[in-house]
Structure formats: C-alpha cells, structure tokens
Amino acid sequence: MWQKLFDPENRFWIFMNKITDVFILSVCWLLFSLPVITCGAATVALFQFTLKQVDNTEGYVFRSFRRAFVQNFRQATLLWLSFLAGCVFFVCDFRALLFYHMPPLFRVIVFAVAVSLAFLFSVMFCYAFPVLACFKVSVRKALGNGLVMAFQHVGRTFCILAVYMFFIWLAYLRPLFTPLFFALALFSAAYLFRRIFNGYLSDGRDTKNTEHDRNS
C-alpha cells in the first residue's frame, strides 16, 4: 500500500506533476506576455503545452513553451492583434449605445445585435487560439474552423465558457494570482478541447502535438 502511495507513476503524483507544470507555465506566460503584443504567442504556446499534457506527451516545460512560442509567433500575433481590434470595436460600440441619444426601440434592437455579435466574437476566439495551437492552419482558418466547431459542440462550448467564467471570477477576487488562474483555466479547458479536436484528427501527424519534446 505504502509502496503504491509513493510510486511516482501513481495517478495522484502524475496529476500533481501536471499542476506543478501549470504553475511554471503561468510564470512563463506572464514573462513572455509582458510586451503585450506577444501575449497571443504566449497564449498559443501555453495551449499547445496543456493539450500535450492531456495526451501525456508533454516535454520539459520551459523548453517546450519557448519552442512553441517561437514556432507560432507570427500566426499567433496576427490572431492576437485581430482579437484586440475586435475588443476595441465592441468597446466603442457599447459606449456609443450607452451615451448617444437614439430612439428606445432602435437602441434595444442595436443592443441585441451587438450582444449577439459580441457572443459570436467571444466564442470564435475562444476556439481560435487552441485551434492554432493544435492544427497547422492559417489565422483565417483558425477563426472559421473555431466558429464551426463551437456550434457543432454546443454543450462543450458552454462548459468551456463556464470554466473560463469561473477562473475570471477567481481572478477578480484574487488579482495577484491572475496568471496562475489563467494557466489553470487553459489547462482545464484543454481536456474539453482535446475531446473535440480528436474527432477532427484523421492522422496525428497533421497536428502540432505529436512531437515528444523529451526525445528531441
């Protein structure tokens, strides 16, 4: 019994090792995101590692994270800039709805349209980053395929959104631990994303997650 308890191959210790890796990942993500413009590449790198964790094919944390950051930098940065542009658009849109005078009925209609578009925007980018981390696709395909996947798996999509909202709430309560909560959110969501992505994989060689970093 005691031998099994302290066996490093025990499921408990394997899980604890993954949580330790997530803590290190949160530090890596924070450091690599400091210039702000690199936040997208850091997020894709974090997703790529957590997706490997689900398959138990992850390598050394910093080495794998840095490699994924470099490999995905261009595409992930374009995706990140697109996300920021969309956020600016919706912020301006909702500010206009709140402060500009317009007929009440027209305001309600425009507000409903804006909320619907904001929801589609959120769901699309919710999938786009992990899609870019898992598949060799362009930014345009990551966005398009992400939106299609989201509506093909509505139940899991809402579960993923619930996971994100839970960790956003925790970050609101404890802002100092935001990087850790962010990494934990992506780690938790990776299990749901992996189940979704597996249905689209006809050949594992088509993904970015088949490389065993420890052997490189």
PDB file of N, CA and C in Angstrom, residues 8-44:
ATOM      1  N   PRO A   8       6.041   7.080  -8.119  1.00  0.00           N
ATOM      2  CA  PRO A   8       5.933   8.266  -8.976  1.00  0.00           C
ATOM      3  C   PRO A   8       4.982   8.081 -10.153  1.00  0.00           C
ATOM      4  N   GLU A   9       4.655   6.814 -10.485  1.00  0.00           N
ATOM      5  CA  GLU A   9       3.713   6.541 -11.563  1.00  0.00           C
ATOM      6  C   GLU A   9       2.273   6.524 -11.066  1.00  0.00           C
ATOM      7  N   ASN A  10       2.095   6.754  -9.772  1.00  0.00           N
ATOM      8  CA  ASN A  10       0.756   6.838  -9.190  1.00  0.00           C
ATOM      9  C   ASN A  10       0.001   8.002  -9.838  1.00  0.00           C
ATOM     10  N   ARG A  11      -1.302   7.794 -10.102  1.00  0.00           N
ATOM     11  CA  ARG A  11      -2.079   8.825 -10.787  1.00  0.00           C
ATOM     12  C   ARG A  11      -2.089  10.140 -10.026  1.00  0.00           C
ATOM     13  N   PHE A  12      -2.083  10.071  -8.703  1.00  0.00           N
ATOM     14  CA  PHE A  12      -2.092  11.289  -7.898  1.00  0.00           C
ATOM     15  C   PHE A  12      -0.831  12.103  -8.153  1.00  0.00           C
ATOM     16  N   TRP A  13       0.337  11.443  -8.139  1.00  0.00           N
ATOM     17  CA  TRP A  13       1.595  12.151  -8.338  1.00  0.00           C
ATOM     18  C   TRP A  13       1.748  12.640  -9.773  1.00  0.00           C
ATOM     19  N   ILE A  14       1.205  11.883 -10.723  1.00  0.00           N
ATOM     20  CA  ILE A  14       1.221  12.336 -12.115  1.00  0.00           C
ATOM     21  C   ILE A  14       0.419  13.623 -12.248  1.00  0.00           C
ATOM     22  N   PHE A  15      -0.759  13.645 -11.597  1.00  0.00           N
ATOM     23  CA  PHE A  15      -1.598  14.840 -11.639  1.00  0.00           C
ATOM     24  C   PHE A  15      -0.917  16.012 -10.952  1.00  0.00           C
ATOM     25  N   MET A  16      -0.270  15.752  -9.807  1.00  0.00           N
ATOM     26  CA  MET A  16       0.413  16.820  -9.086  1.00  0.00           C
ATOM     27  C   MET A  16       1.582  17.375  -9.907  1.00  0.00           C
ATOM     28  N   ASN A  17       2.244  16.493 -10.655  1.00  0.00           N
ATOM     29  CA  ASN A  17       3.319  16.961 -11.550  1.00  0.00           C
ATOM     30  C   ASN A  17       2.759  17.892 -12.624  1.00  0.00           C
ATOM     31  N   LYS A  18       1.581  17.560 -13.123  1.00  0.00           N
ATOM     32  CA  LYS A  18       0.952  18.405 -14.135  1.00  0.00           C
ATOM     33  C   LYS A  18       0.591  19.770 -13.542  1.00  0.00           C
ATOM     34  N   ILE A  19       0.076  19.778 -12.319  1.00  0.00           N
ATOM     35  CA  ILE A  19      -0.281  21.032 -11.669  1.00  0.00           C
ATOM     36  C   ILE A  19       0.975  21.878 -11.432  1.00  0.00           C
ATOM     37  N   THR A  20       2.074  21.226 -11.052  1.00  0.00           N
ATOM     38  CA  THR A  20       3.337  21.939 -10.878  1.00  0.00           C
ATOM     39  C   THR A  20       3.780  22.557 -12.199  1.00  0.00           C
ATOM     40  N   ASP A  21       3.631  21.788 -13.283  1.00  0.00           N
ATOM     41  CA  ASP A  21       3.973  22.317 -14.609  1.00  0.00           C
ATOM     42  C   ASP A  21       3.097  23.519 -14.960  1.00  0.00           C
ATOM     43  N   VAL A  22       1.829  23.453 -14.572  1.00  0.00           N
ATOM     44  CA  VAL A  22       0.913  24.565 -14.847  1.00  0.00           C
ATOM     45  C   VAL A  22       1.366  25.823 -14.113  1.00  0.00           C
ATOM     46  N   PHE A  23       1.832  25.646 -12.886  1.00  0.00           N
ATOM     47  CA  PHE A  23       2.348  26.795 -12.134  1.00  0.00           C
ATOM     48  C   PHE A  23       3.548  27.415 -12.859  1.00  0.00           C
ATOM     49  N   ILE A  24       4.458  26.572 -13.334  1.00  0.00           N
ATOM     50  CA  ILE A  24       5.622  27.075 -14.081  1.00  0.00           C
ATOM     51  C   ILE A  24       5.169  27.744 -15.378  1.00  0.00           C
ATOM     52  N   LEU A  25       4.172  27.144 -16.022  1.00  0.00           N
ATOM     53  CA  LEU A  25       3.633  27.721 -17.254  1.00  0.00           C
ATOM     54  C   LEU A  25       3.064  29.118 -17.020  1.00  0.00           C
ATOM     55  N   SER A  26       2.409  29.301 -15.874  1.00  0.00           N
ATOM     56  CA  SER A  26       1.825  30.611 -15.581  1.00  0.00           C
ATOM     57  C   SER A  26       2.909  31.679 -15.478  1.00  0.00           C
ATOM     58  N   VAL A  27       4.049  31.303 -14.912  1.00  0.00           N
ATOM     59  CA  VAL A  27       5.181  32.238 -14.820  1.00  0.00           C
ATOM     60  C   VAL A  27       5.730  32.524 -16.212  1.00  0.00           C
ATOM     61  N   CYS A  28       5.880  31.466 -17.027  1.00  0.00           N
ATOM     62  CA  CYS A  28       6.376  31.635 -18.403  1.00  0.00           C
ATOM     63  C   CYS A  28       5.439  32.533 -19.201  1.00  0.00           C
ATOM     64  N   TRP A  29       4.139  32.277 -19.072  1.00  0.00           N
ATOM     65  CA  TRP A  29       3.159  33.070 -19.818  1.00  0.00           C
ATOM     66  C   TRP A  29       3.245  34.537 -19.418  1.00  0.00           C
ATOM     67  N   LEU A  30       3.362  34.808 -18.118  1.00  0.00           N
ATOM     68  CA  LEU A  30       3.457  36.188 -17.648  1.00  0.00           C
ATOM     69  C   LEU A  30       4.708  36.877 -18.200  1.00  0.00           C
ATOM     70  N   LEU A  31       5.845  36.208 -18.121  1.00  0.00           N
ATOM     71  CA  LEU A  31       7.100  36.797 -18.580  1.00  0.00           C
ATOM     72  C   LEU A  31       7.084  37.053 -20.088  1.00  0.00           C
ATOM     73  N   PHE A  32       6.572  36.076 -20.841  1.00  0.00           N
ATOM     74  CA  PHE A  32       6.568  36.212 -22.303  1.00  0.00           C
ATOM     75  C   PHE A  32       5.477  37.167 -22.787  1.00  0.00           C
ATOM     76  N   SER A  33       4.510  37.497 -21.916  1.00  0.00           N
ATOM     77  CA  SER A  33       3.410  38.387 -22.301  1.00  0.00           C
ATOM     78  C   SER A  33       3.657  39.840 -21.926  1.00  0.00           C
ATOM     79  N   LEU A  34       4.742  40.108 -21.218  1.00  0.00           N
ATOM     80  CA  LEU A  34       4.997  41.460 -20.714  1.00  0.00           C
ATOM     81  C   LEU A  34       5.018  42.523 -21.807  1.00  0.00           C
ATOM     82  N   PRO A  35       5.561  42.243 -22.998  1.00  0.00           N
ATOM     83  CA  PRO A  35       5.499  43.279 -24.053  1.00  0.00           C
ATOM     84  C   PRO A  35       4.087  43.506 -24.597  1.00  0.00           C
ATOM     85  N   VAL A  36       3.100  42.759 -24.111  1.00  0.00           N
ATOM     86  CA  VAL A  36       1.685  42.834 -24.502  1.00  0.00           C
ATOM     87  C   VAL A  36       1.452  42.308 -25.915  1.00  0.00           C
ATOM     88  N   ILE A  37       2.188  42.788 -26.885  1.00  0.00           N
ATOM     89  CA  ILE A  37       1.983  42.346 -28.266  1.00  0.00           C
ATOM     90  C   ILE A  37       2.314  40.860 -28.429  1.00  0.00           C
ATOM     91  N   THR A  38       3.115  40.317 -27.515  1.00  0.00           N
ATOM     92  CA  THR A  38       3.492  38.898 -27.590  1.00  0.00           C
ATOM     93  C   THR A  38       2.532  37.999 -26.807  1.00  0.00           C
ATOM     94  N   CYS A  39       1.481  38.589 -26.255  1.00  0.00           N
ATOM     95  CA  CYS A  39       0.548  37.817 -25.422  1.00  0.00           C
ATOM     96  C   CYS A  39      -0.114  36.684 -26.210  1.00  0.00           C
ATOM     97  N   GLY A  40      -0.417  36.936 -27.480  1.00  0.00           N
ATOM     98  CA  GLY A  40      -1.050  35.912 -28.307  1.00  0.00           C
ATOM     99  C   GLY A  40      -0.158  34.703 -28.499  1.00  0.00           C
ATOM    100  N   ALA A  41       1.120  34.936 -28.791  1.00  0.00           N
ATOM    101  CA  ALA A  41       2.066  33.839 -28.981  1.00  0.00           C
ATOM    102  C   ALA A  41       2.253  33.065 -27.679  1.00  0.00           C
ATOM    103  N   ALA A  42       2.278  33.778 -26.542  1.00  0.00           N
ATOM    104  CA  ALA A  42       2.418  33.121 -25.244  1.00  0.00           C
ATOM    105  C   ALA A  42       1.188  32.267 -24.931  1.00  0.00           C
ATOM    106  N   THR A  43       0.013  32.762 -25.299  1.00  0.00           N
ATOM    107  CA  THR A  43      -1.230  32.016 -25.047  1.00  0.00           C
ATOM    108  C   THR A  43      -1.288  30.753 -25.892  1.00  0.00           C
ATOM    109  N   VAL A  44      -0.917  30.854 -27.163  1.00  0.00           N
ATOM    110  CA  VAL A  44      -0.899  29.673 -28.036  1.00  0.00           C
ATOM    111  C   VAL A  44       0.124  28.659 -27.533  1.00  0.00           C
TER     112      VAL A  44
END
